[in-house]
C-alpha cells in the first residue's frame, strides 16, 4: 500500500478574499470557491454546526493545490496569533519562484513581510520565510543557478 498523491495543503484564514488575492499575486490561479456546510461536513472535521467557505488555488501547469478556508461557524480560534517557526504545530508552504526580489516586492503591498532575511544557501538557492495576510507563512526559494 502506498500514497497515490498529495491533493492539497489546507490553510485557515480570517480574510478569504485577501488570501485569494495574495496567492493570485504570488502566481497561483483560483480554481473555485464554495460554501461547505451541513451535517456531513461537521462529521468530517469534528466540528458540530460547521459552516465554512473554501477557495481552491492551483499553480498553473503544476500538480498540487492550496485550499484556503475561512470558518463562519464555529468562530475562528487564535485570531491575531503570530506563530514563529519553532512553535509546535507551526506550518508553512514553500514555493519555488523565478525572481525572489520581484515576488517580495509584489506581495509587500498586500501586507506581506519578511520573517527574517533573504539568505543565499551555499550559492545554490536564495530563500526566505514571508508572512502574509492573517499570519500565513510561506517559504520562497529561487534557484541561484
PDB file of C-alpha atoms in Angstrom:
ATOM      1  CA  UNK A   1       0.000   0.000   0.000  1.00  0.00           C
ATOM      2  CA  UNK A   2       1.371   3.448  -0.948  1.00  0.00           C
ATOM      3  CA  UNK A   3       0.278   7.044  -1.124  1.00  0.00           C
ATOM      4  CA  UNK A   4      -1.176   7.779  -4.546  1.00  0.00           C
ATOM      5  CA  UNK A   5      -0.812  11.590  -4.469  1.00  0.00           C
ATOM      6  CA  UNK A   6      -0.970  14.651  -2.253  1.00  0.00           C
ATOM      7  CA  UNK A   7      -4.163  16.501  -3.176  1.00  0.00           C
ATOM      8  CA  UNK A   8      -3.737  19.776  -1.319  1.00  0.00           C
ATOM      9  CA  UNK A   9      -2.465  21.667   1.684  1.00  0.00           C
ATOM     10  CA  UNK A  10      -5.119  23.495   3.690  1.00  0.00           C
ATOM     11  CA  UNK A  11      -4.696  26.809   5.486  1.00  0.00           C
ATOM     12  CA  UNK A  12      -7.342  28.534   7.606  1.00  0.00           C
ATOM     13  CA  UNK A  13      -7.511  32.292   7.026  1.00  0.00           C
ATOM     14  CA  UNK A  14      -9.542  35.118   8.519  1.00  0.00           C
ATOM     15  CA  UNK A  15      -9.988  37.074   5.254  1.00  0.00           C
ATOM     16  CA  UNK A  16     -10.577  34.719   2.335  1.00  0.00           C
ATOM     17  CA  UNK A  17     -10.729  37.478  -0.294  1.00  0.00           C
ATOM     18  CA  UNK A  18      -7.378  38.927   0.792  1.00  0.00           C
ATOM     19  CA  UNK A  19      -5.762  35.470   0.945  1.00  0.00           C
ATOM     20  CA  UNK A  20      -7.005  34.671  -2.586  1.00  0.00           C
ATOM     21  CA  UNK A  21      -5.577  37.994  -3.808  1.00  0.00           C
ATOM     22  CA  UNK A  22      -2.245  37.308  -2.049  1.00  0.00           C
ATOM     23  CA  UNK A  23      -1.813  33.874  -3.631  1.00  0.00           C
ATOM     24  CA  UNK A  24      -3.014  35.176  -7.016  1.00  0.00           C
ATOM     25  CA  UNK A  25      -0.319  37.878  -6.928  1.00  0.00           C
ATOM     26  CA  UNK A  26       2.161  35.130  -5.999  1.00  0.00           C
ATOM     27  CA  UNK A  27       1.206  33.385  -9.261  1.00  0.00           C
ATOM     28  CA  UNK A  28      -1.497  30.884  -8.370  1.00  0.00           C
ATOM     29  CA  UNK A  29      -4.901  30.663 -10.039  1.00  0.00           C
ATOM     30  CA  UNK A  30      -8.278  30.426  -8.339  1.00  0.00           C
ATOM     31  CA  UNK A  31      -9.810  27.105  -9.352  1.00  0.00           C
ATOM     32  CA  UNK A  32     -13.068  27.711  -7.499  1.00  0.00           C
ATOM     33  CA  UNK A  33     -14.827  28.758  -4.308  1.00  0.00           C
ATOM     34  CA  UNK A  34     -17.651  27.143  -2.432  1.00  0.00           C
ATOM     35  CA  UNK A  35     -19.539  27.097   0.828  1.00  0.00           C
ATOM     36  CA  UNK A  36     -19.006  23.941   2.880  1.00  0.00           C
ATOM     37  CA  UNK A  37     -21.664  23.180   5.483  1.00  0.00           C
ATOM     38  CA  UNK A  38     -24.043  20.547   6.679  1.00  0.00           C
ATOM     39  CA  UNK A  39     -24.013  17.573   8.972  1.00  0.00           C
ATOM     40  CA  UNK A  40     -21.645  15.589   6.706  1.00  0.00           C
ATOM     41  CA  UNK A  41     -19.022  18.381   6.752  1.00  0.00           C
ATOM     42  CA  UNK A  42     -19.131  18.675  10.535  1.00  0.00           C
ATOM     43  CA  UNK A  43     -18.619  14.928  10.852  1.00  0.00           C
ATOM     44  CA  UNK A  44     -15.536  15.046   8.603  1.00  0.00           C
ATOM     45  CA  UNK A  45     -13.735  17.747  10.600  1.00  0.00           C
ATOM     46  CA  UNK A  46     -15.254  17.041  14.013  1.00  0.00           C
ATOM     47  CA  UNK A  47     -16.997  20.411  14.405  1.00  0.00           C
ATOM     48  CA  UNK A  48     -20.716  20.382  15.061  1.00  0.00           C
ATOM     49  CA  UNK A  49     -22.571  23.130  13.189  1.00  0.00           C
ATOM     50  CA  UNK A  50     -19.591  23.819  10.954  1.00  0.00           C
ATOM     51  CA  UNK A  51     -20.025  26.343   8.164  1.00  0.00           C
ATOM     52  CA  UNK A  52     -17.022  27.383   6.097  1.00  0.00           C
ATOM     53  CA  UNK A  53     -16.059  28.730   2.713  1.00  0.00           C
ATOM     54  CA  UNK A  54     -13.091  27.432   0.756  1.00  0.00           C
ATOM     55  CA  UNK A  55     -11.100  28.702  -2.187  1.00  0.00           C
ATOM     56  CA  UNK A  56      -9.034  26.151  -4.103  1.00  0.00           C
ATOM     57  CA  UNK A  57      -5.859  27.613  -5.592  1.00  0.00           C
ATOM     58  CA  UNK A  58      -3.601  25.907  -8.132  1.00  0.00           C
ATOM     59  CA  UNK A  59      -0.217  26.524  -9.682  1.00  0.00           C
ATOM     60  CA  UNK A  60      -0.625  26.823 -13.467  1.00  0.00           C
ATOM     61  CA  UNK A  61       0.852  23.765 -15.174  1.00  0.00           C
ATOM     62  CA  UNK A  62       1.972  22.087 -11.953  1.00  0.00           C
ATOM     63  CA  UNK A  63       0.469  19.485  -9.598  1.00  0.00           C
ATOM     64  CA  UNK A  64      -0.746  20.207  -6.102  1.00  0.00           C
ATOM     65  CA  UNK A  65      -3.243  22.672  -4.749  1.00  0.00           C
ATOM     66  CA  UNK A  66      -3.685  25.010  -1.834  1.00  0.00           C
ATOM     67  CA  UNK A  67      -7.065  25.055  -0.076  1.00  0.00           C
ATOM     68  CA  UNK A  68      -7.774  28.316   1.706  1.00  0.00           C
ATOM     69  CA  UNK A  69     -10.634  28.128   4.182  1.00  0.00           C
ATOM     70  CA  UNK A  70     -12.435  30.506   6.486  1.00  0.00           C
ATOM     71  CA  UNK A  71     -14.925  29.416   9.134  1.00  0.00           C
ATOM     72  CA  UNK A  72     -18.187  31.256   9.667  1.00  0.00           C
ATOM     73  CA  UNK A  73     -19.153  28.779  12.402  1.00  0.00           C
ATOM     74  CA  UNK A  74     -17.822  27.920  14.838  1.00  0.00           C
ATOM     75  CA  UNK A  75     -15.879  31.141  15.408  1.00  0.00           C
ATOM     76  CA  UNK A  76     -12.227  31.167  14.354  1.00  0.00           C
ATOM     77  CA  UNK A  77      -9.692  30.467  17.117  1.00  0.00           C
ATOM     78  CA  UNK A  78      -6.374  32.199  17.532  1.00  0.00           C
ATOM     79  CA  UNK A  79      -7.258  35.371  15.685  1.00  0.00           C
ATOM     80  CA  UNK A  80      -4.176  37.556  15.548  1.00  0.00           C
ATOM     81  CA  UNK A  81      -1.784  34.857  16.735  1.00  0.00           C
ATOM     82  CA  UNK A  82       1.639  35.228  15.133  1.00  0.00           C
ATOM     83  CA  UNK A  83       3.305  31.837  15.431  1.00  0.00           C
ATOM     84  CA  UNK A  84       7.058  31.729  14.961  1.00  0.00           C
ATOM     85  CA  UNK A  85       8.986  28.892  13.267  1.00  0.00           C
ATOM     86  CA  UNK A  86       9.842  26.905  16.419  1.00  0.00           C
ATOM     87  CA  UNK A  87       6.188  26.797  17.620  1.00  0.00           C
ATOM     88  CA  UNK A  88       4.737  23.277  17.874  1.00  0.00           C
ATOM     89  CA  UNK A  89       2.326  22.731  15.004  1.00  0.00           C
ATOM     90  CA  UNK A  90       3.834  25.601  13.015  1.00  0.00           C
ATOM     91  CA  UNK A  91       3.143  25.306   9.318  1.00  0.00           C
ATOM     92  CA  UNK A  92       4.308  26.914   6.132  1.00  0.00           C
ATOM     93  CA  UNK A  93       4.131  26.166   2.427  1.00  0.00           C
ATOM     94  CA  UNK A  94       7.294  26.545   0.329  1.00  0.00           C
ATOM     95  CA  UNK A  95       7.132  27.880  -3.223  1.00  0.00           C
ATOM     96  CA  UNK A  96       9.914  27.989  -5.805  1.00  0.00           C
ATOM     97  CA  UNK A  97       9.821  31.310  -7.671  1.00  0.00           C
ATOM     98  CA  UNK A  98      11.770  32.613 -10.659  1.00  0.00           C
ATOM     99  CA  UNK A  99      12.506  36.065  -9.168  1.00  0.00           C
ATOM    100  CA  UNK A 100      12.589  36.262  -5.382  1.00  0.00           C
ATOM    101  CA  UNK A 101      13.114  40.012  -5.116  1.00  0.00           C
ATOM    102  CA  UNK A 102      10.227  40.763  -7.504  1.00  0.00           C
ATOM    103  CA  UNK A 103       7.945  38.343  -5.646  1.00  0.00           C
ATOM    104  CA  UNK A 104       8.701  40.002  -2.307  1.00  0.00           C
ATOM    105  CA  UNK A 105       8.058  43.442  -3.830  1.00  0.00           C
ATOM    106  CA  UNK A 106       4.699  42.358  -5.292  1.00  0.00           C
ATOM    107  CA  UNK A 107       3.490  40.769  -2.050  1.00  0.00           C
ATOM    108  CA  UNK A 108       4.566  43.625   0.224  1.00  0.00           C
ATOM    109  CA  UNK A 109       1.618  45.917  -0.635  1.00  0.00           C
ATOM    110  CA  UNK A 110      -0.747  43.123   0.464  1.00  0.00           C
ATOM    111  CA  UNK A 111       0.661  43.243   3.993  1.00  0.00           C
ATOM    112  CA  UNK A 112       3.487  40.787   3.423  1.00  0.00           C
ATOM    113  CA  UNK A 113       6.696  40.986   5.418  1.00  0.00           C
ATOM    114  CA  UNK A 114       9.911  39.015   5.757  1.00  0.00           C
ATOM    115  CA  UNK A 115      10.214  36.973   8.955  1.00  0.00           C
ATOM    116  CA  UNK A 116      13.994  37.210   8.824  1.00  0.00           C
ATOM    117  CA  UNK A 117      16.033  37.989   5.748  1.00  0.00           C
ATOM    118  CA  UNK A 118      16.769  36.627   2.287  1.00  0.00           C
ATOM    119  CA  UNK A 119      19.659  34.190   2.603  1.00  0.00           C
ATOM    120  CA  UNK A 120      21.922  32.657  -0.034  1.00  0.00           C
ATOM    121  CA  UNK A 121      22.430  28.988   0.834  1.00  0.00           C
ATOM    122  CA  UNK A 122      25.813  27.812  -0.464  1.00  0.00           C
ATOM    123  CA  UNK A 123      25.299  29.513  -3.818  1.00  0.00           C
ATOM    124  CA  UNK A 124      22.527  27.020  -4.645  1.00  0.00           C
ATOM    125  CA  UNK A 125      19.351  28.783  -3.606  1.00  0.00           C
ATOM    126  CA  UNK A 126      18.181  32.112  -2.203  1.00  0.00           C
ATOM    127  CA  UNK A 127      15.371  31.674   0.303  1.00  0.00           C
ATOM    128  CA  UNK A 128      13.291  33.333   2.967  1.00  0.00           C
ATOM    129  CA  UNK A 129      10.215  32.957   5.132  1.00  0.00           C
ATOM    130  CA  UNK A 130       7.499  35.504   4.413  1.00  0.00           C
ATOM    131  CA  UNK A 131       4.389  36.329   6.455  1.00  0.00           C
ATOM    132  CA  UNK A 132       1.223  37.180   4.545  1.00  0.00           C
ATOM    133  CA  UNK A 133      -2.357  38.102   5.438  1.00  0.00           C
ATOM    134  CA  UNK A 134      -3.779  36.615   8.611  1.00  0.00           C
ATOM    135  CA  UNK A 135      -0.350  35.392   9.713  1.00  0.00           C
ATOM    136  CA  UNK A 136       0.098  32.878   6.851  1.00  0.00           C
ATOM    137  CA  UNK A 137       3.759  31.940   6.490  1.00  0.00           C
ATOM    138  CA  UNK A 138       5.183  30.866   3.155  1.00  0.00           C
ATOM    139  CA  UNK A 139       8.688  29.929   2.212  1.00  0.00           C
ATOM    140  CA  UNK A 140      10.044  31.407  -1.002  1.00  0.00           C
ATOM    141  CA  UNK A 141      13.035  29.965  -2.828  1.00  0.00           C
ATOM    142  CA  UNK A 142      14.842  30.948  -6.005  1.00  0.00           C
ATOM    143  CA  UNK A 143      17.454  28.722  -7.664  1.00  0.00           C
ATOM    144  CA  UNK A 144      20.745  30.581  -7.745  1.00  0.00           C
ATOM    145  CA  UNK A 145      21.932  28.794 -10.898  1.00  0.00           C
TER     146      UNK A 145
END
